[in-house]
mmCIF file of C-alpha atoms in Angstrom:
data_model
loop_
_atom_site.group_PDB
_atom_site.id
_atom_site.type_symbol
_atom_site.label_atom_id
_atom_site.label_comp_id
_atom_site.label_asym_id
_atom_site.label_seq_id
_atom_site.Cartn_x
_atom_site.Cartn_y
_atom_site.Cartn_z
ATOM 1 C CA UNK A 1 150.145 140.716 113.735
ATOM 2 C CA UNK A 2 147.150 141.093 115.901
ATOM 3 C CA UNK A 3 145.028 140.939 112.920
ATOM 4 C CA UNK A 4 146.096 137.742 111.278
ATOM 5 C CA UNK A 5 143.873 135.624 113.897
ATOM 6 C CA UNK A 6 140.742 137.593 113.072
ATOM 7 C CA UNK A 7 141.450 137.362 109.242
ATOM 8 C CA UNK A 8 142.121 132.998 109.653
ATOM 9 C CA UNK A 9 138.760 132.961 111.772
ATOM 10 C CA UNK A 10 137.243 135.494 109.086
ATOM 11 C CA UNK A 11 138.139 132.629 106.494
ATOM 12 C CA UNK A 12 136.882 130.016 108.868
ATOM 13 C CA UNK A 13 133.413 132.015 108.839
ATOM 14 C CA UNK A 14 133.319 132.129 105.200
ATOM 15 C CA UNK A 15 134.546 128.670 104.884
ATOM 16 C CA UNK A 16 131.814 127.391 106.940
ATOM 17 C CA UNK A 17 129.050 129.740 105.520
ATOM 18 C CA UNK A 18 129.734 128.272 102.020
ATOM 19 C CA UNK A 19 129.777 124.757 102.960
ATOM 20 C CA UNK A 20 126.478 125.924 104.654
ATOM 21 C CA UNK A 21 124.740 127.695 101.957
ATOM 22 C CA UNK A 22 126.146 124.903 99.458
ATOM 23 C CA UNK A 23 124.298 122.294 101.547
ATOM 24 C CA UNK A 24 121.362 124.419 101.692
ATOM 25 C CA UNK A 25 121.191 124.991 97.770
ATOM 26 C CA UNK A 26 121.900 121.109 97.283
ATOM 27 C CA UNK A 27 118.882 119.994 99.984
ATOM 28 C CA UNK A 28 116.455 123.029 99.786
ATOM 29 C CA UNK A 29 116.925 124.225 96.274
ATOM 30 C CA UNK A 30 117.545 120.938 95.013
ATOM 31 C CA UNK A 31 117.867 120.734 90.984
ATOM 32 C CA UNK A 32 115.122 119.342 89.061
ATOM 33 C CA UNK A 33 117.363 116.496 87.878
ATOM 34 C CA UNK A 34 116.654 115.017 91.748
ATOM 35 C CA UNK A 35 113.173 114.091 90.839
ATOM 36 C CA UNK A 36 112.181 110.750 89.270
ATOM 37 C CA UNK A 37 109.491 111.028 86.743
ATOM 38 C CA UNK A 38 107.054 108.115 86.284
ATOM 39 C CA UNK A 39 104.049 108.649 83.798
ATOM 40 C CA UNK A 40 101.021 107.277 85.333
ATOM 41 C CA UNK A 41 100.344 103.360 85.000
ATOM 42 C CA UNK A 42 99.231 102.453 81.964
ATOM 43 C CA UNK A 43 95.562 101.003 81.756
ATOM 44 C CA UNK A 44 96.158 98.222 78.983
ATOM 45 C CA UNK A 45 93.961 99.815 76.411
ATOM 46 C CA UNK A 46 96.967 102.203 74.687
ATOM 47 C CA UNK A 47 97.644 106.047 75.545
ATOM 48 C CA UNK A 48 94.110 107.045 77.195
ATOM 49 C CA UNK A 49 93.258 110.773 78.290
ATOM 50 C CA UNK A 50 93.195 110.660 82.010
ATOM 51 C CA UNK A 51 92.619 113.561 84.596
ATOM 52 C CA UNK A 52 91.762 114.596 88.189
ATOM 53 C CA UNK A 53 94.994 112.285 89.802
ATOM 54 C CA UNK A 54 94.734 111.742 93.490
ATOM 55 C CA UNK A 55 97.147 109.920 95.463
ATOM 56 C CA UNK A 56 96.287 107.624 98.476
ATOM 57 C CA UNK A 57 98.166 109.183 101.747
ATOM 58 C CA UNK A 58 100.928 106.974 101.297
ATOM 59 C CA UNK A 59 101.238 107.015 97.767
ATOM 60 C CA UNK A 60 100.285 103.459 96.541
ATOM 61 C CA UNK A 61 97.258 104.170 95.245
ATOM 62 C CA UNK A 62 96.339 106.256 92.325
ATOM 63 C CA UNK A 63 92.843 107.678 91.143
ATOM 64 C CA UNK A 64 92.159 109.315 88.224
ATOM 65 C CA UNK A 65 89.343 110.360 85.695
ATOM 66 C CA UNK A 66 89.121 108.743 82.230
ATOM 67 C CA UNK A 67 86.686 108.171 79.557
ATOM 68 C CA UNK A 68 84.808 105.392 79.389
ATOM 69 C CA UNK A 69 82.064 105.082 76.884
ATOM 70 C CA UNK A 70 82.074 108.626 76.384
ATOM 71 C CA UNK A 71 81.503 109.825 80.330
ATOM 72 C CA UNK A 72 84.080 110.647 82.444
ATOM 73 C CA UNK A 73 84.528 107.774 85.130
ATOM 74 C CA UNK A 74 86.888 107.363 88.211
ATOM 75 C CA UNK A 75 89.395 104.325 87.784
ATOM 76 C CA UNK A 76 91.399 103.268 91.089
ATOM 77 C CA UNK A 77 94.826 101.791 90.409
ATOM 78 C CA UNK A 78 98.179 100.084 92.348
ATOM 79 C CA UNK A 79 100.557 102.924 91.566
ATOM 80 C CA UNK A 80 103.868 100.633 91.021
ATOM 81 C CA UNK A 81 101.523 97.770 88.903
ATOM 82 C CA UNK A 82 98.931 99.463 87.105
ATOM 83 C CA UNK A 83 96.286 96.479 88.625
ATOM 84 C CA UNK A 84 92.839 98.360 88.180
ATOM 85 C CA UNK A 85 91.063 98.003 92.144
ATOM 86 C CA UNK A 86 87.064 97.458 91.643
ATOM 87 C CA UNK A 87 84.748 100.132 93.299
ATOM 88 C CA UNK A 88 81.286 98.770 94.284
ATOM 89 C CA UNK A 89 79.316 101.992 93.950
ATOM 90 C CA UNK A 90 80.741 104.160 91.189
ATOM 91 C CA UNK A 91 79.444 102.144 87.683
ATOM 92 C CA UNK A 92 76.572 104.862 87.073
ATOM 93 C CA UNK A 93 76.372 108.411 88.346
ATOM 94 C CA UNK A 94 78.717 109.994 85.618
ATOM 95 C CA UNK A 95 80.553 112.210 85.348
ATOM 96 C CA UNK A 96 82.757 111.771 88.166
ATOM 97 C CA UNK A 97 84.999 114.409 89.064
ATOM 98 C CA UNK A 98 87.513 115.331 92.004
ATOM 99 C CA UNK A 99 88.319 112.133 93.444
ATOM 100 C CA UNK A 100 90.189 112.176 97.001
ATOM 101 C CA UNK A 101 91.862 109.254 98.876
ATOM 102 C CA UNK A 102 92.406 108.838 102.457
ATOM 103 C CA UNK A 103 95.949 107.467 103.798
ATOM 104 C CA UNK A 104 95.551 103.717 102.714
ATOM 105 C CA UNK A 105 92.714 104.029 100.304
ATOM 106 C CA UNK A 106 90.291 102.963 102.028
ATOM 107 C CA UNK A 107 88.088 105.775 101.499
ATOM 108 C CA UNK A 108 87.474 107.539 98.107
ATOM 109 C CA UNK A 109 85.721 110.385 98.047
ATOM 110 C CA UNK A 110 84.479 112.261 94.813
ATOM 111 C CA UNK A 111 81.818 114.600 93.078
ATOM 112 C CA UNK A 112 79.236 112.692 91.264
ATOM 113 C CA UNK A 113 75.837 113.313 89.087
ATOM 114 C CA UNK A 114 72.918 112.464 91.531
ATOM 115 C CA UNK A 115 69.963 112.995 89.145
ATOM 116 C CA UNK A 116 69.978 116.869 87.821
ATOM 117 C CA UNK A 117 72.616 117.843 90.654
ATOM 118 C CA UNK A 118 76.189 117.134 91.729
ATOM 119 C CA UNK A 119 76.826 115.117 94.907
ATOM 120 C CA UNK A 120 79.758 114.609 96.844
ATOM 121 C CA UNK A 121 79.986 110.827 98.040
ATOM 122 C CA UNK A 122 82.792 108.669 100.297
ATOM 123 C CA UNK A 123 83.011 105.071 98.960
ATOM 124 C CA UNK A 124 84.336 102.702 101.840
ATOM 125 C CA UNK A 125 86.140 100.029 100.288
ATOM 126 C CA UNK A 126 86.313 98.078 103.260
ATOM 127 C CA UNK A 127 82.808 97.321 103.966
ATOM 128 C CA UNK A 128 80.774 98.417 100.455
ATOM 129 C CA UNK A 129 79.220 101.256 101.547
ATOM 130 C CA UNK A 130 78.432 104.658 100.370
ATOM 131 C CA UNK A 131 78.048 107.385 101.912
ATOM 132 C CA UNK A 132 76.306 110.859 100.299
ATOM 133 C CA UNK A 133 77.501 114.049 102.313
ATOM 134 C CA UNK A 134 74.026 116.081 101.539
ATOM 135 C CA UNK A 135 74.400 119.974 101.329
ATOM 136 C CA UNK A 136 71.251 122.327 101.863
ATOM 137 C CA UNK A 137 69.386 122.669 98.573
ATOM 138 C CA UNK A 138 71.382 125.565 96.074
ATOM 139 C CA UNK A 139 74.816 124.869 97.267
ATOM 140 C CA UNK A 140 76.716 122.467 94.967
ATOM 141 C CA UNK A 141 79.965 121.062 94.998
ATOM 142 C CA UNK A 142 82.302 121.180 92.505
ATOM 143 C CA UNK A 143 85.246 119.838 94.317
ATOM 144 C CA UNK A 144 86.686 118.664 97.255
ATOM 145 C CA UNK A 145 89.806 117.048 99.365
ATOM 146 C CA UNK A 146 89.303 114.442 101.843
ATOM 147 C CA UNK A 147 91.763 114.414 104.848
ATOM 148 C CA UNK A 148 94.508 111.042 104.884
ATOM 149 C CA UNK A 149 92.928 110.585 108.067
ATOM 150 C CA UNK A 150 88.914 110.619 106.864
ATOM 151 C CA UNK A 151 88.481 112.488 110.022
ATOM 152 C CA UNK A 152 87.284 115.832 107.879
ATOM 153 C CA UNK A 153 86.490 116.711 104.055
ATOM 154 C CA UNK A 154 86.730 120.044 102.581
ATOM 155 C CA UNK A 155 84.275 121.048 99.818
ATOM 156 C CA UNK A 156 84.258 123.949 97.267
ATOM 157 C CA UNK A 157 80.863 124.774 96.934
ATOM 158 C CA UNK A 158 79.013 127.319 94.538
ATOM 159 C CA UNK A 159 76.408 129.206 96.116
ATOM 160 C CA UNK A 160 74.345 131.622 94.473
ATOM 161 C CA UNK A 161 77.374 131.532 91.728
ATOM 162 C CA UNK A 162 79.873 132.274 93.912
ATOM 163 C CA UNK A 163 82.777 129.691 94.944
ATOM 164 C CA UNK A 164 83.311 129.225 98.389
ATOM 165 C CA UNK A 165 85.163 126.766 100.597
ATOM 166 C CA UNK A 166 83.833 124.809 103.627
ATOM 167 C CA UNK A 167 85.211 122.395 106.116
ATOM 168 C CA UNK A 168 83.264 119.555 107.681
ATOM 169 C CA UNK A 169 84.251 116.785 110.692
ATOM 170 C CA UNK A 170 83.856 113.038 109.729
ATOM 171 C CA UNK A 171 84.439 111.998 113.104
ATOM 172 C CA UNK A 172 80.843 110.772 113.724
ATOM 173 C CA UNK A 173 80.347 108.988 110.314
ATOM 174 C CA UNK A 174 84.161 107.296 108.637
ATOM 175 C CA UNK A 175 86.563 105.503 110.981
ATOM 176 C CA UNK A 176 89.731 106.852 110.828
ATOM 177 C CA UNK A 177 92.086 105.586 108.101
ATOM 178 C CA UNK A 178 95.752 106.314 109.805
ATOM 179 C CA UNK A 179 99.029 105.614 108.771
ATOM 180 C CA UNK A 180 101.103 103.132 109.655
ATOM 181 C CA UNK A 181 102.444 103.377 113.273
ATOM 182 C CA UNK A 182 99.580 106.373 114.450
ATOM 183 C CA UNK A 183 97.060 105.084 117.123
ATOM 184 C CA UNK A 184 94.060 103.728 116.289
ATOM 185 C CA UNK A 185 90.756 103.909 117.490
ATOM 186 C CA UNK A 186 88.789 101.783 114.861
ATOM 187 C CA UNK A 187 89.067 100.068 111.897
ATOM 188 C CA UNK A 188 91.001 101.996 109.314
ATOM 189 C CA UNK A 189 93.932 99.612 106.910
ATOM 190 C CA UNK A 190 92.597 98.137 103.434
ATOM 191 C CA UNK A 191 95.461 95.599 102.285
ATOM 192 C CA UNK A 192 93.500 95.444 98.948
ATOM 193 C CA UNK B 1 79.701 145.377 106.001
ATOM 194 C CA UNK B 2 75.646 144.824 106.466
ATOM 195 C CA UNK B 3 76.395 142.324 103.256
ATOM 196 C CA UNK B 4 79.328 140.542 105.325
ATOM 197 C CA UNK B 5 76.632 140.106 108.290
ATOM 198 C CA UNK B 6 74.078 138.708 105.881
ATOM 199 C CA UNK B 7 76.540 136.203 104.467
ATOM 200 C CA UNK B 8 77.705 135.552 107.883
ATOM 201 C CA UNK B 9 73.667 134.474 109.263
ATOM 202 C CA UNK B 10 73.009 132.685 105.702
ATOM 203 C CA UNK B 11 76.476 130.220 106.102
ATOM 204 C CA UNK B 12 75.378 130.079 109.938
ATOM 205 C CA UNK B 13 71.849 128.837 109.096
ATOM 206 C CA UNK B 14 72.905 127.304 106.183
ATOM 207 C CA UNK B 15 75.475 125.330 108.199
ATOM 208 C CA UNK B 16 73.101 124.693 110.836
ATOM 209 C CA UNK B 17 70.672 123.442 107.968
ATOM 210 C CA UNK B 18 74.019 121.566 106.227
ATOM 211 C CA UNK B 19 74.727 120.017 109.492
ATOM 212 C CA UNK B 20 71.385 118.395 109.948
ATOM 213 C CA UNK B 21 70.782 117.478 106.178
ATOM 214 C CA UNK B 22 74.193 115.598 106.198
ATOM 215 C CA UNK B 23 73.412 113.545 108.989
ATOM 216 C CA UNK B 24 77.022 112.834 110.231
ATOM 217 C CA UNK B 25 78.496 115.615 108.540
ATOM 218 C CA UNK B 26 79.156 118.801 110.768
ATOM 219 C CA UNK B 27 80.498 121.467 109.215
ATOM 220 C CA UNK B 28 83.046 123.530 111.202
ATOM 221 C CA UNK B 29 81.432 126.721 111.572
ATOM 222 C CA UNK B 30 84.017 129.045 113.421
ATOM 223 C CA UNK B 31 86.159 128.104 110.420
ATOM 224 C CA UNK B 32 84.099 128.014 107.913
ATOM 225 C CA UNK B 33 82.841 131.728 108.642
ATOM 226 C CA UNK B 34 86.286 133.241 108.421
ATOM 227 C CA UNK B 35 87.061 131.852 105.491
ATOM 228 C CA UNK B 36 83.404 133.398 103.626
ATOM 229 C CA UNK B 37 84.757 136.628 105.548
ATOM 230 C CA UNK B 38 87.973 136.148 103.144
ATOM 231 C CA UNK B 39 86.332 136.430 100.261
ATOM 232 C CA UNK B 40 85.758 133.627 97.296
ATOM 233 C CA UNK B 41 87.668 130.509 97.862
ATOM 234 C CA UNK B 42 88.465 127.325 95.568
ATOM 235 C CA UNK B 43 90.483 124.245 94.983
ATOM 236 C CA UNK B 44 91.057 123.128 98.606
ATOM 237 C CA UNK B 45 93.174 120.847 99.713
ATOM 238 C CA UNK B 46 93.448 118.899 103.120
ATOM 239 C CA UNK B 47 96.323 116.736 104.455
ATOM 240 C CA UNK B 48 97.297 116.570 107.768
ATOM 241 C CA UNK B 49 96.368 119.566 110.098
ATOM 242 C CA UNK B 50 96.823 121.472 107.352
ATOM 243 C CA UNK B 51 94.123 123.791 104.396
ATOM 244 C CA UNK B 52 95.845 124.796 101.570
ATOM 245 C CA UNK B 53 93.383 127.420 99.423
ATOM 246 C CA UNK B 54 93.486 129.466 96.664
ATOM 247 C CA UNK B 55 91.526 133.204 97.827
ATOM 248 C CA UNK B 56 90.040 135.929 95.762
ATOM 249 C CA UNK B 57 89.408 139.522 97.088
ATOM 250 C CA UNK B 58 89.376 142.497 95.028
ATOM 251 C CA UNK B 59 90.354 140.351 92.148
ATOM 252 C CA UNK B 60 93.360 139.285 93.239
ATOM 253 C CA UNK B 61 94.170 135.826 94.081
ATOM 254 C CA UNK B 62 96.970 134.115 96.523
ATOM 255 C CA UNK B 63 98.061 131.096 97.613
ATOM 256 C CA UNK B 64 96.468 130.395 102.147
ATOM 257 C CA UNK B 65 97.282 128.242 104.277
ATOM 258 C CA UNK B 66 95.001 127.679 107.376
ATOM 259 C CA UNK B 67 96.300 125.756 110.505
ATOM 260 C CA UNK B 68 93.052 123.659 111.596
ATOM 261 C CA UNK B 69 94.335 123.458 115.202
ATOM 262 C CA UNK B 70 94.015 127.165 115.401
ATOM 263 C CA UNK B 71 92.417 128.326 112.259
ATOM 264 C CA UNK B 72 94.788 130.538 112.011
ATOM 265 C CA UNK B 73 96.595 131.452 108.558
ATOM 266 C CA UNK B 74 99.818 130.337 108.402
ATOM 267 C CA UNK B 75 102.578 133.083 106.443
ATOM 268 C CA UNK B 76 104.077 131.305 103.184
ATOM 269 C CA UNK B 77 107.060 134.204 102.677
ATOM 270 C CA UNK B 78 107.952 134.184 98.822
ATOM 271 C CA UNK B 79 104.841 132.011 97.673
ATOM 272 C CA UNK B 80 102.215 134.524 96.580
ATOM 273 C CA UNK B 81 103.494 137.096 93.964
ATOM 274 C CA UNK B 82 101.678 139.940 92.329
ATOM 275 C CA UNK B 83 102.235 138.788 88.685
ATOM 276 C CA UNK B 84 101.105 135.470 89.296
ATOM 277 C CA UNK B 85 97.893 133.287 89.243
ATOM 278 C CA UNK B 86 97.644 130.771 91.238
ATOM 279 C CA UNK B 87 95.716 127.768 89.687
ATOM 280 C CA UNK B 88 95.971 124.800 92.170
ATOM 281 C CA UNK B 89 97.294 123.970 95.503
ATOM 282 C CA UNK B 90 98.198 120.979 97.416
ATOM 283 C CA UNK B 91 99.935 120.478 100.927
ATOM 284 C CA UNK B 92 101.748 117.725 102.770
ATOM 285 C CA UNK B 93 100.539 116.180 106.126
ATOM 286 C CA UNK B 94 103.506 117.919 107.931
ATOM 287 C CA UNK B 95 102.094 120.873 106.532
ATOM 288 C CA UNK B 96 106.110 121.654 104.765
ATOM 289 C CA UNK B 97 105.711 120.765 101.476
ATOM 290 C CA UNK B 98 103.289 123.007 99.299
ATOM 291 C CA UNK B 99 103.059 122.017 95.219
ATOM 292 C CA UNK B 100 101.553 125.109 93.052
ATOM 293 C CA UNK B 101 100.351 125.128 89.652
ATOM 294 C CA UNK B 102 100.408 129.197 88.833
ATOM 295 C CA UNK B 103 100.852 131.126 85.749
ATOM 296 C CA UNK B 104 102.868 133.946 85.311
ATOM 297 C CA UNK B 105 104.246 136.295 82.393
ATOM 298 C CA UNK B 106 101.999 134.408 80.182
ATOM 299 C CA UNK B 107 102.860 131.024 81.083
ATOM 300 C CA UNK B 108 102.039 128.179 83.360
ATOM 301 C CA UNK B 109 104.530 126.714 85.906
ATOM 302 C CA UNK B 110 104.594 124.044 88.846
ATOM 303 C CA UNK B 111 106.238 125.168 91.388
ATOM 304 C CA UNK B 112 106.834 123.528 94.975
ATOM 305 C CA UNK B 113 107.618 125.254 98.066
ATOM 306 C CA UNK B 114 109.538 124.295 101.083
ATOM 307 C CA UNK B 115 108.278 126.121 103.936
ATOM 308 C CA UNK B 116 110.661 126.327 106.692
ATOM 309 C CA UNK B 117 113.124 126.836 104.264
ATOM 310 C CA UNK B 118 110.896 129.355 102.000
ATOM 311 C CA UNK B 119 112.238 127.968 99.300
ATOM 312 C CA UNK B 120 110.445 128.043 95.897
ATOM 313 C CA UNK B 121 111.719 125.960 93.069
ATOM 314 C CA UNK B 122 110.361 125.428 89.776
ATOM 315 C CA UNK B 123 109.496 121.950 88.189
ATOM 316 C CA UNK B 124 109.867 121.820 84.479
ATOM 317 C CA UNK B 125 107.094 119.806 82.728
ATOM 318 C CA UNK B 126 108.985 117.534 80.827
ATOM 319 C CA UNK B 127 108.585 116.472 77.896
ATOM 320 C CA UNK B 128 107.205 119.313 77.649
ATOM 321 C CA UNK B 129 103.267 120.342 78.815
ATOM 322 C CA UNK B 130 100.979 122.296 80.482
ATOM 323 C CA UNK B 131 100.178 121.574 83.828
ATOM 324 C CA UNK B 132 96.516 122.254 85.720
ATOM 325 C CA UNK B 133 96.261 120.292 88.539
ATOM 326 C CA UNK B 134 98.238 119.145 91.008
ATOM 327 C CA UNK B 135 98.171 116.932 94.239
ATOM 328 C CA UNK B 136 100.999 115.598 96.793
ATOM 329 C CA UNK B 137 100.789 112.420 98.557
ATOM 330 C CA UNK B 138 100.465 113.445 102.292
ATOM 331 C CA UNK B 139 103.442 111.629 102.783
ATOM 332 C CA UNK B 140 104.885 114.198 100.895
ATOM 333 C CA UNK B 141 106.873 111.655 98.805
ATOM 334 C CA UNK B 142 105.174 111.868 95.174
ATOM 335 C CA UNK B 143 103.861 114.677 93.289
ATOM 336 C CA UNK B 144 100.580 113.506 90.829
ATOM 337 C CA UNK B 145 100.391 116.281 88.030
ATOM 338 C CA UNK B 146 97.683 116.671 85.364
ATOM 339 C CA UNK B 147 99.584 117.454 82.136
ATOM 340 C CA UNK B 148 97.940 119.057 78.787
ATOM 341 C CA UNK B 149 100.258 117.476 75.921
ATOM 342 C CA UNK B 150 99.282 117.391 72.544
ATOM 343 C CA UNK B 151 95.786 118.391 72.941
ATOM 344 C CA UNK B 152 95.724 115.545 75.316
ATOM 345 C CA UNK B 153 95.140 115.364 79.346
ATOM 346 C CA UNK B 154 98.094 113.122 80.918
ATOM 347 C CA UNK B 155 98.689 112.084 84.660
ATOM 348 C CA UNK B 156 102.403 112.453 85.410
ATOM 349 C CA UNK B 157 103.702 111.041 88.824
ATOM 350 C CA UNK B 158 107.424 112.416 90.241
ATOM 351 C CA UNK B 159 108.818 110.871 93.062
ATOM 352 C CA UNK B 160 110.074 114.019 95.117
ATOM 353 C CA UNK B 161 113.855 113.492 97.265
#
């Protein structure tokens, strides 16, 4: 007799530790049916190659690598409408390669050709400019991530063949680009 | 170990140098010195207060994840395995979500991992592809992948629950 309370709260246990682990395998090892697939907006000119995606921190924005004219060039896009968003600085200096958005786009960062060498360069869509981050001479980059916030970049670098990753602060040359509801201390939305 | 000090002076100077050339740009040195003490490093990824990294030593590479408060790694139990490659890495700003292109047993797979929850589920390409490069939005929300299908390079986007 004294063992039929232990057994009921031994079901209760086992009871609650399925409805646990069931709500664990629904949330945490969620089924790939729970993700929506969207291929990337089209550009207008038919199925085009594209590569190198990079999301804005908020996911509106979309840049990617495609061909144009036979060298690979950075197109920025609206994610939900496709609408192709013009870039002041980035016509020439192809190939582009690793492109990098902060949190509202307002910064795009990428690996271009500066004469013989690669260059890593921030485009800030809010005011035009552009802004080369200059390595010492024999250290290229190949690619890099820019933080949502623009307040550091990372950069894979080759140096003397061998690939190597560095971290720098942007505090002292981008305004921060934050999202939505973070303080502020400078200029930082694009609504373009 | 003499090597490791040379490398050590050459990324100090070198950052020193980096630090002047770039005018604004100032590299973080304590950082950046452990991580040339790890070894070769590639495809970086930033979001947050987070690195996400791919490392090489000894010819093995793994999946790291640096916390930029404290450069200190952070673990990722059940993320790196033996058999597997890691190709590309990408993080979330809450530093939770980690996407993974890797291949294993002769074949490449994205994978994302939940990390309080060490949780590692695979994401089928589909229709069906080969996928090199991948990159969350910070908000951790949607998932860009670059797809091989058909010879050709595609940009998939999945919007992640």
């Amino acid at each position: 007799m004294s063992v039929q309370p232990h057994s009921s709260s031994r079901y209760r246990w086992a009871g609650l530790a399925t409805l646990l682990s069931t709500s664990l395998w629904l949330w945490g090892c969620g089924t790939p049916w729970e993700l929506r697939r969207q291929p990337a907006a089209p550009l207008g000119i038919g199925q085009e190659a594209r590569q190198d995606p990079a999301l804005s921190g908020d996911g509106r924005l979309l840049a990617s690598v495609v061909e144009r004219g036979g060298r690979s060039t950075v197109i920025l896009q609206e994610r939900s409408s496709g609408k192709v968003l013009p870039l002041h600085h980035l016509r020439r200096q192809q190939p582009h390669s690793s492109p990098s958005l902060s949190w509202n786009g307002r910064y795009l960062a990428l690996v271009v050709q500066q004469g013989p060498q690669r260059q890593a360069v921030i485009e800030d869509r809010a005011n035009g400019q552009l802004h080369p981050l200059l390595l010492p001479a024999g250290r290229e980059p190949q690619r890099l991530s820019l933080a949502p916030d623009a307040r550091r970049v990372v950069l894979e670098v080759l140096d003397n063949g061998q690939s190597r990753v560095e971290v720098f602060d942007l505090s002292g040359l981008l305004e921060p680009d934050q999202a939505p509801g973070q303080p502020v201390s400078g200029g930082g939305g694009l609504t373009r | 170990m003499k090597s490791r000090a040379l490398l050590a002076m050459a990324l100090t100077l070198s950052s020193l140098l980096g630090g002047c050339l770039g005018g604004n740009l100032r590299p973080l040195q304590g950082l950046n010195l452990q991580l040339a003490r790890g070894g070769t490093s590639h495809s970086p990824a930033l979001s947050g207060n987070w690195l996400a990294l791919i490392t090489g030593r000894e010819g093995r590479e793994q999946v790291q994840m640096v916390n930029l408060s404290s450069s200190a790694p952070v673990p990722l139990l059940g993320l790196n395995r033996p058999d597997a490659q890691p190709l590309s890495v990408t993080v979330d700003q809450r530093g939770e979500r980690l996407a993974l292109v890797r291949q294993r047993e002769g074949r490449t797979e994205l994978v994302l991992y939940r990390r309080s929850l060490q949780n590692l589920q695979a994401i089928p390409m589909e229709p069906a592809g080969v996928p090199r490069r991948v990159q969350l939005s910070a908000d951790g929300r949607v998932l860009a992948v670059e797809v091989s299908r058909g010879g050709q390079w595609q940009v998939d986007l999945l919007t992640l629950p």
